[in-house]
Amino acid sequence: MVQSDVLAGMALSCELAVGTAEEEAEDDAPARGAALEAFGESEETRALLGRLRAVHGERRAREVAEERFRVIMDKYQEQPHLLDPHLEWMMNLLLDIVQDRTSPGALVHLAFKFLYIITKVRGYKIFLRLFPHEVADVQPVLDMISDQNPTDHETWETRYMLLLWLSMTCLIPFDLSRLDGNLGTQAGQAQMPIMDRILQIAESYLLVSDKARDAAAVLVSKFITRPDVKQRKMAGFLDWSLSTLARASFHTIDGVIAMDGTLQALAQIFKHGKREDCLPYATVVLQCLDSCRLPESNQTLLRKLGVKLVQRLGLTFLKPKVAAWRYQRGSRSLAANLQLCTPAQSEQNLPVATSDGDEDYDIPEGVESVIEQLLGGLKDRDTVVRWSAAKGIGRMAGRLPRELADDVVGSVLDCLSFQETDKAWHGGCLALAELGRRGLLLPSRLPEVVAVILRAVTYEEKRGACSVGANVRDAACYVCWAFARAYDPQELAPFVAAIASALVIASVFDRNVNCRRAASAAFQENVGRQGTFPHGIDIVTTADYFAVGNTANCFLTISVSIAGFPEYTQPMIDHLVAMKVIHWDGAIRELSAKALHRLAPQAPEYFATHVLPALLLMTLSPDLHTRHGAILACAEVTYALYKLAAQRDRPVTDYLDEKMVQGLRQIHQQLSDRHLYRGLGGELMRQSVCVLIENLSLSRMPFKGDPVIDGWQWLIDDTLRSLHLVSSRSRQQIKDTAVSALAAVCSEYYQKEPRETSPAIQEVLIPRYLVELQSPEEMVRCGFASALGALPGFLLRGRLRQVLDGLSAVTRTLKDVAFAEARRDSLRAIARICQTVGVKAEAVPDEALCRQNVAQVYTTLLGCMGDYTTDSRGDVGAWVREAAMTSLMDLTLLLARTQPALIEAHVCEQVMCCVAQQASEKIDRFRAHAAHVFLTLLHFDSSPVPHVPHRGELEALLPRSVVATVNWNAPSQAFPRITQLLGLPTYRYHVLLGLAVSVGGLTESTVRHSTQSLFEYMKGIQQDPQALGSFSGTLLQVFEDNLLNDRVSVSLLKMLDQMLANGCFDIFTREENHPFCVKLLALCKEEIKKSKDIQKLRSSIAVLCGMVQFCGDVRRKVLLQLMLLLCHPFPVIRKATASQVYEMVLTYSGVLSADVLDEVLTVLSDTAWDAELPVVRGQRNRLCDLLGVPRPQLVPKPGAH
């Protein structure tokens, strides 16, 4: 087992990694998942550092170098040890710059910035050791830090690194007073001793607001603890620190900064100083700390530093020693643990009871206060404070006598009671893990500890609409992980079954992915370290770190695999019933119900005798979530038991006694009597009972003829009738469950004989549903349309024509009613009905799909292919078109398999052309769906669809081998293939209609790729006048058919503009008054006549300017039209026209003679076209004269005098 895999699974907060190497029991190996092997940018870094002198003066080059260095270093954030062989030469290169007296200040600051970047990645503790710390370095470093400006926010890295360097020079083994031997006077003033200068600098930087404060604390810890300094300065510094704390208030920013620096310094001093030096001051510092009332502060960092200082004071009170009574495991070899030890070997690892010579030494008074504060820190609201307190508890307990340490353990266990908050539970778990890791939790305490840890593994408290406790469960998994490393297998043997089950349950059923991964890692650690977990290797393989990442996979797949081991089956089932079926998250309740369904085959008798009765009791609960989950679980468990019984050709009542059958039957009536289908919880109750109805019907419960069926039918109908009152987020789910329930009820309870129905049911149900199709509420129409589509064939027989007519009426678009979703669901219902009743060519229209009604169905479906309804949500008609395409595909394939003769040639042509149009339109998702439908119809294997136009050419253009790899969502891949259909006369019109919308659209990628594909096709037919003529005729036909249809015409004008600008019709320009240009001009004039659409007018101006390249009388008419637009009532159109005409005159040189060209350009450019119309009209008329175009005459309005 690789330790890194375990650590990767632990999802504890990053604070778990805090702490020095000497405090850790075992060093953590670096992660090896995507590990780097060495510092690969060594040469680049060397060159980069060597160029600093050259680039520091230029801001851009300096910033580029700095950013590149950051990028290189950041790669090694997770594996900083790879930098170790290179740290020395990097530091030397940078310190050469710093120590060079000729280096400019900006270069020095840049060098220190690079040093800080390295320190940030590797950590100052490692990097600190490399600083030069000879006697000769003290004075220069001290001078440099003295010259810095503490308020310059641009150079804080310099001050931070200099303070760290100064802290390293403080370690020289000579009395600092020796360095003052040459003190003299300068300008009549005595120089300050070095010791005083360092202390003054340290004190001043402890109060700054930047990161130099942290370095100052490090400096103080190394400086004050020197033998020569502690005698002279320690008391004074502590006095200064305590007075600073006393004056500061955590309610102000300045106070917080001062307290932060001072607390850091004190914590470092009491950590690194000798006990005998610090002990005289510990009591006073503790009293001052108590008076600061830090636990009341809302500053997390201050509370954390307070806890750190408190624990250091506590450790100062107690003698440093290793408790003789602590538990020592002995061998920690994984290989040895994986081999089951013999009893003789196991005995060697038992802790030896030794007498503690210091058991009865006096405990200082301050220790009790320290312990009390640390226990309070375990309940702090921030994780970082709780973790620091937990480590403090572990350190303190290691120096206490056995009895007192046991009292501490008891106090920690008190944090894990249900009277405490989730914060206390989390802190308690962290403390227990720390105690166990250090061997301070004796085996005698394990029964009590394991009991609370097992509760913590599933701890969850509901708060409003969510819950708390994920951090508690995560920490509980950490405890289990720590225990695996701390105890011998025989010590944990009595608890193996309980711990293994709890960890398996957490790794599979926890809602939080981090907790699942933490539990998986803890289980893996126990398998490797203990070697006693049942089926450990098999489960570790199944539920590894990555497998438990997906919630649905955990509940529905991994759980079934693990439940195959009998040790885990019942605990998993019990946990689902007790905790997950009633969970606050609806998705978890639904997954739990489905998981119970899948687990039922593992223990059918247990489900029938224990699980189902418990679930039936929970269906009466006053809690909404409990009722909802219990009803879903009852439905799934019953159906699972039915399937087990059916395998033996037995009814479900073999598993269920009469009491349970009646309990299931009464669920609906009990909810109805208590009016629980109403109000806020009504949605959940309706959805769950519909699922129950469906599953009980599928389970063939003996309810035929029972009044409960009428109750179920009422609930289904009322739910569908009330869909518009349901929240939008759950509307679709409730509709689907109600429709599924209806289909199951009808199939099981409304069938007298096989394939025969009760006439009374048919006469009541279908007319009632058809009436609801005319409801003024869209969602009601959706619900009952889907319900009609779900009816079984025996109910539709004899009423088919009536049902199809009703659904067809819903699909028709009305001017005052949008109802796109109702049309969509009606189309789906029609297709489903066709699949249900089947095809019989010579049958009557009321019985099946036949020769007489297939044309009507196709007409309905094809009519919806042109639905382009829009509302505030956008193109909602796309939903209808998508449903129509799917329904056309299903119907056509059904006919192709059964009665291909019923597919008429003109109908198949319409279907293929309409789908091809959708495959060339602008919305990626619907274009991809259309392509899928088109290719399915073309390449259908079972029985080829007859009468597909140009089948041979299509199969050559779109071969099966190529289209399978095409991503039709991507415009770059779709349009080059779709535009090839322009060469097929049958498809040209519809593909061109779709392309017009795409080429003239708004989405940049769609416009670019569709335009490129169209131009590629046009390039291929430039030398074929017949093909070009046919194409241009189709293009004009598309324009004519969509006149004044802004959805198409505006996009078509944009496409025409691009085609004219790219010379697609150059061959026509050689012929005077070519019919294409004449017809195009007439259509453009008709399109913009009386139009007030700015976008359309702009597009038409561009087209008219492009048409000037055509010669003959048509050019004069185009220019006249442009002159009219120069006096359009809208100033913006006048300006746009003038601008476009100016560009046109420059582009098409043959339009104007050279003698008038300059004057025309001058008029166009100098005239204020947004001025008053009379002024503009005079300039326009002047242009008409220059261009040889008759001046437009004002037409008097009717009735004007």
Short mmCIF file of C-alpha atoms in Angstrom, two decimals, residues 270-488:
data_model
loop_
_atom_site.label_atom_id
_atom_site.label_comp_id
_atom_site.label_asym_id
_atom_site.label_seq_id
_atom_site.Cartn_x
_atom_site.Cartn_y
_atom_site.Cartn_z
CA PHE A 270 8.23 30.12 24.27
CA LYS A 271 8.61 27.52 21.53
CA HIS A 272 12.36 27.94 20.92
CA GLY A 273 13.53 29.27 24.29
CA LYS A 274 14.87 27.04 27.05
CA ARG A 275 12.33 26.09 29.67
CA GLU A 276 14.39 27.40 32.59
CA ASP A 277 14.70 30.78 30.86
CA CYS A 278 10.99 31.11 30.02
CA LEU A 279 9.43 29.59 33.12
CA PRO A 280 9.78 32.69 35.37
CA TYR A 281 7.70 34.72 32.93
CA ALA A 282 5.09 32.10 31.95
CA THR A 283 2.59 32.89 34.70
CA VAL A 284 2.64 36.63 34.02
CA VAL A 285 2.22 36.08 30.26
CA LEU A 286 -0.68 33.69 30.89
CA GLN A 287 -2.42 36.24 33.10
CA CYS A 288 -1.95 38.96 30.49
CA LEU A 289 -3.27 36.64 27.81
CA ASP A 290 -6.35 35.89 29.90
CA SER A 291 -7.01 39.61 30.28
CA CYS A 292 -6.91 40.06 26.49
CA ARG A 293 -10.10 37.93 26.17
CA LEU A 294 -9.01 36.64 22.76
CA PRO A 295 -11.75 33.97 22.52
CA GLU A 296 -14.24 36.82 22.20
CA SER A 297 -12.45 38.26 19.16
CA ASN A 298 -13.89 37.79 15.70
CA GLN A 299 -10.37 37.63 14.26
CA THR A 300 -9.57 33.99 13.48
CA LEU A 301 -5.83 34.58 13.37
CA LEU A 302 -5.74 36.16 16.82
CA ARG A 303 -7.69 33.29 18.35
CA LYS A 304 -5.36 30.80 16.68
CA LEU A 305 -2.26 32.63 17.94
CA GLY A 306 -3.80 32.79 21.40
CA VAL A 307 -4.24 29.01 21.41
CA LYS A 308 -0.67 28.49 20.13
CA LEU A 309 0.74 30.71 22.86
CA VAL A 310 -1.38 29.08 25.56
CA GLN A 311 -0.16 25.61 24.64
CA ARG A 312 3.46 26.81 24.59
CA LEU A 313 2.98 28.31 28.05
CA GLY A 314 1.52 25.01 29.22
CA LEU A 315 4.48 23.11 27.84
CA THR A 316 6.77 25.55 29.66
CA PHE A 317 4.99 24.79 32.96
CA LEU A 318 5.52 21.04 32.49
CA LYS A 319 8.87 19.29 32.43
CA PRO A 320 9.86 18.02 28.95
CA LYS A 321 9.71 14.25 29.08
CA VAL A 322 8.28 11.24 27.28
CA ALA A 323 5.47 9.73 29.31
CA ALA A 324 6.49 6.26 30.34
CA TRP A 325 2.86 5.17 30.52
CA ARG A 326 2.09 5.95 26.86
CA TYR A 327 1.08 3.18 24.46
CA GLN A 328 3.82 2.10 22.07
CA ARG A 329 2.88 -0.06 19.16
CA GLY A 330 6.30 -1.42 18.31
CA SER A 331 6.79 -2.67 14.74
CA ARG A 332 5.12 -0.50 12.12
CA SER A 333 6.15 -2.47 9.05
CA LEU A 334 3.36 -2.78 6.53
CA ALA A 335 4.71 -6.07 5.31
CA ALA A 336 4.60 -7.46 8.84
CA ASN A 337 1.08 -6.19 9.39
CA LEU A 338 -0.20 -7.75 6.20
CA GLN A 339 1.09 -11.12 7.40
CA LEU A 340 -1.06 -12.36 10.24
CA CYS A 341 1.23 -12.37 13.26
CA THR A 342 1.56 -15.41 15.44
CA PRO A 343 0.46 -15.06 19.07
CA ALA A 344 4.09 -15.17 20.23
CA GLN A 345 5.03 -12.27 17.97
CA SER A 346 2.01 -10.29 19.05
CA GLU A 347 2.92 -10.47 22.70
CA GLN A 348 6.15 -8.59 22.08
CA ASN A 349 4.21 -5.50 20.99
CA LEU A 350 2.11 -5.15 24.13
CA PRO A 351 2.88 -2.03 26.16
CA VAL A 352 5.02 -2.71 29.20
CA ALA A 353 3.64 -1.37 32.46
CA THR A 354 6.41 0.75 33.89
CA SER A 355 6.41 2.91 36.95
CA ASP A 356 6.55 6.61 36.29
CA GLY A 357 9.07 8.11 38.65
CA ASP A 358 7.52 11.55 38.31
CA GLU A 359 3.89 10.48 38.65
CA ASP A 360 3.49 12.44 41.88
CA TYR A 361 5.38 15.63 41.06
CA ASP A 362 3.43 18.82 41.59
CA ILE A 363 1.53 20.20 38.66
CA PRO A 364 1.84 24.01 38.41
CA GLU A 365 -1.35 25.98 38.89
CA GLY A 366 -1.30 27.40 35.39
CA VAL A 367 -1.63 23.99 33.75
CA GLU A 368 -5.30 23.66 34.67
CA SER A 369 -6.03 27.05 33.11
CA VAL A 370 -4.10 26.07 29.98
CA ILE A 371 -5.97 22.79 29.61
CA GLU A 372 -9.27 24.58 30.11
CA GLN A 373 -8.47 27.12 27.40
CA LEU A 374 -7.33 24.43 25.00
CA LEU A 375 -10.56 22.49 25.57
CA GLY A 376 -12.42 25.72 24.85
CA GLY A 377 -10.36 26.09 21.67
CA LEU A 378 -11.66 22.69 20.51
CA LYS A 379 -15.10 24.31 20.27
CA ASP A 380 -13.99 27.40 18.37
CA ARG A 381 -15.94 28.35 15.28
CA ASP A 382 -12.91 28.12 12.97
CA THR A 383 -11.17 24.93 11.92
CA VAL A 384 -7.65 26.35 12.13
CA VAL A 385 -8.16 27.25 15.81
CA ARG A 386 -9.66 23.86 16.65
CA TRP A 387 -6.77 22.07 14.96
CA SER A 388 -4.18 24.13 16.87
CA ALA A 389 -6.02 23.37 20.13
CA ALA A 390 -6.12 19.65 19.29
CA LYS A 391 -2.35 19.59 18.77
CA GLY A 392 -1.92 21.47 22.04
CA ILE A 393 -4.03 18.91 23.89
CA GLY A 394 -1.86 16.12 22.47
CA ARG A 395 1.40 17.82 23.43
CA MET A 396 0.21 18.67 26.93
CA ALA A 397 -1.16 15.20 27.63
CA GLY A 398 2.21 13.71 26.70
CA ARG A 399 3.82 15.47 29.70
CA LEU A 400 1.06 14.81 32.26
CA PRO A 401 0.84 11.91 34.70
CA ARG A 402 -1.37 9.08 33.59
CA GLU A 403 -4.35 9.96 35.81
CA LEU A 404 -4.41 13.60 34.73
CA ALA A 405 -3.95 12.70 31.08
CA ASP A 406 -6.89 10.33 31.41
CA ASP A 407 -8.97 13.19 32.82
CA VAL A 408 -8.06 15.22 29.73
CA VAL A 409 -9.24 12.37 27.53
CA GLY A 410 -12.51 12.32 29.44
CA SER A 411 -12.94 16.05 28.92
CA VAL A 412 -12.29 15.62 25.19
CA LEU A 413 -14.92 12.87 25.06
CA ASP A 414 -17.37 15.26 26.67
CA CYS A 415 -17.09 17.38 23.50
CA LEU A 416 -18.64 14.49 21.59
CA SER A 417 -22.06 14.55 23.20
CA PHE A 418 -25.27 15.50 21.47
CA GLN A 419 -25.59 18.55 23.68
CA GLU A 420 -22.56 20.02 21.91
CA THR A 421 -22.39 21.76 18.54
CA ASP A 422 -20.86 20.39 15.38
CA LYS A 423 -17.79 22.57 16.09
CA ALA A 424 -17.18 20.77 19.38
CA TRP A 425 -17.59 17.38 17.68
CA HIS A 426 -15.07 18.35 15.05
CA GLY A 427 -12.54 19.62 17.59
CA GLY A 428 -13.06 16.55 19.77
CA CYS A 429 -12.38 14.22 16.83
CA LEU A 430 -9.20 16.07 15.93
CA ALA A 431 -8.02 15.88 19.55
CA LEU A 432 -8.75 12.15 19.78
CA ALA A 433 -6.79 11.55 16.57
CA GLU A 434 -3.88 13.54 17.98
CA LEU A 435 -3.98 11.66 21.30
CA GLY A 436 -4.17 8.32 19.55
CA ARG A 437 -1.36 9.21 17.16
CA ARG A 438 0.90 10.06 20.11
CA GLY A 439 0.06 6.88 22.04
CA LEU A 440 -1.74 8.84 24.78
CA LEU A 441 -5.09 7.11 24.29
CA LEU A 442 -4.67 3.86 26.16
CA PRO A 443 -6.42 0.70 24.97
CA SER A 444 -8.60 0.75 28.09
CA ARG A 445 -10.33 3.83 26.68
CA LEU A 446 -10.96 2.33 23.23
CA PRO A 447 -14.49 0.95 23.87
CA GLU A 448 -15.72 4.38 24.89
CA VAL A 449 -13.79 6.21 22.17
CA VAL A 450 -14.78 3.88 19.33
CA ALA A 451 -18.44 4.22 20.31
CA VAL A 452 -18.40 8.01 19.91
CA ILE A 453 -16.27 7.87 16.77
CA LEU A 454 -18.78 5.55 15.12
CA ARG A 455 -21.48 8.12 15.89
CA ALA A 456 -19.24 10.87 14.49
CA VAL A 457 -18.74 8.97 11.21
CA THR A 458 -22.45 9.46 10.48
CA TYR A 459 -22.91 12.78 12.31
CA GLU A 460 -25.26 15.20 10.55
CA GLU A 461 -27.39 18.02 11.93
CA LYS A 462 -30.06 19.65 9.82
CA ARG A 463 -29.93 23.44 9.70
CA GLY A 464 -32.71 25.05 7.71
CA ALA A 465 -32.62 23.84 4.12
CA CYS A 466 -29.24 22.13 4.48
CA SER A 467 -27.13 20.41 7.12
CA VAL A 468 -23.83 20.64 8.99
CA GLY A 469 -21.48 17.88 10.00
CA ALA A 470 -19.39 17.09 6.91
CA ASN A 471 -16.28 18.32 8.73
CA VAL A 472 -17.13 16.09 11.72
CA ARG A 473 -17.49 13.01 9.53
CA ASP A 474 -14.25 13.90 7.76
CA ALA A 475 -12.41 14.27 11.09
CA ALA A 476 -13.91 10.99 12.36
CA CYS A 477 -12.43 9.25 9.31
CA TYR A 478 -9.11 10.87 10.19
CA VAL A 479 -9.39 9.36 13.69
CA CYS A 480 -9.93 5.91 12.17
CA TRP A 481 -6.94 6.52 9.90
CA ALA A 482 -4.80 7.55 12.88
CA PHE A 483 -5.93 4.57 14.98
CA ALA A 484 -4.90 2.19 12.21
CA ARG A 485 -1.34 3.46 12.53
CA ALA A 486 -1.32 3.72 16.33
CA TYR A 487 -2.62 0.38 17.64
CA ASP A 488 -1.76 -3.25 17.27
#
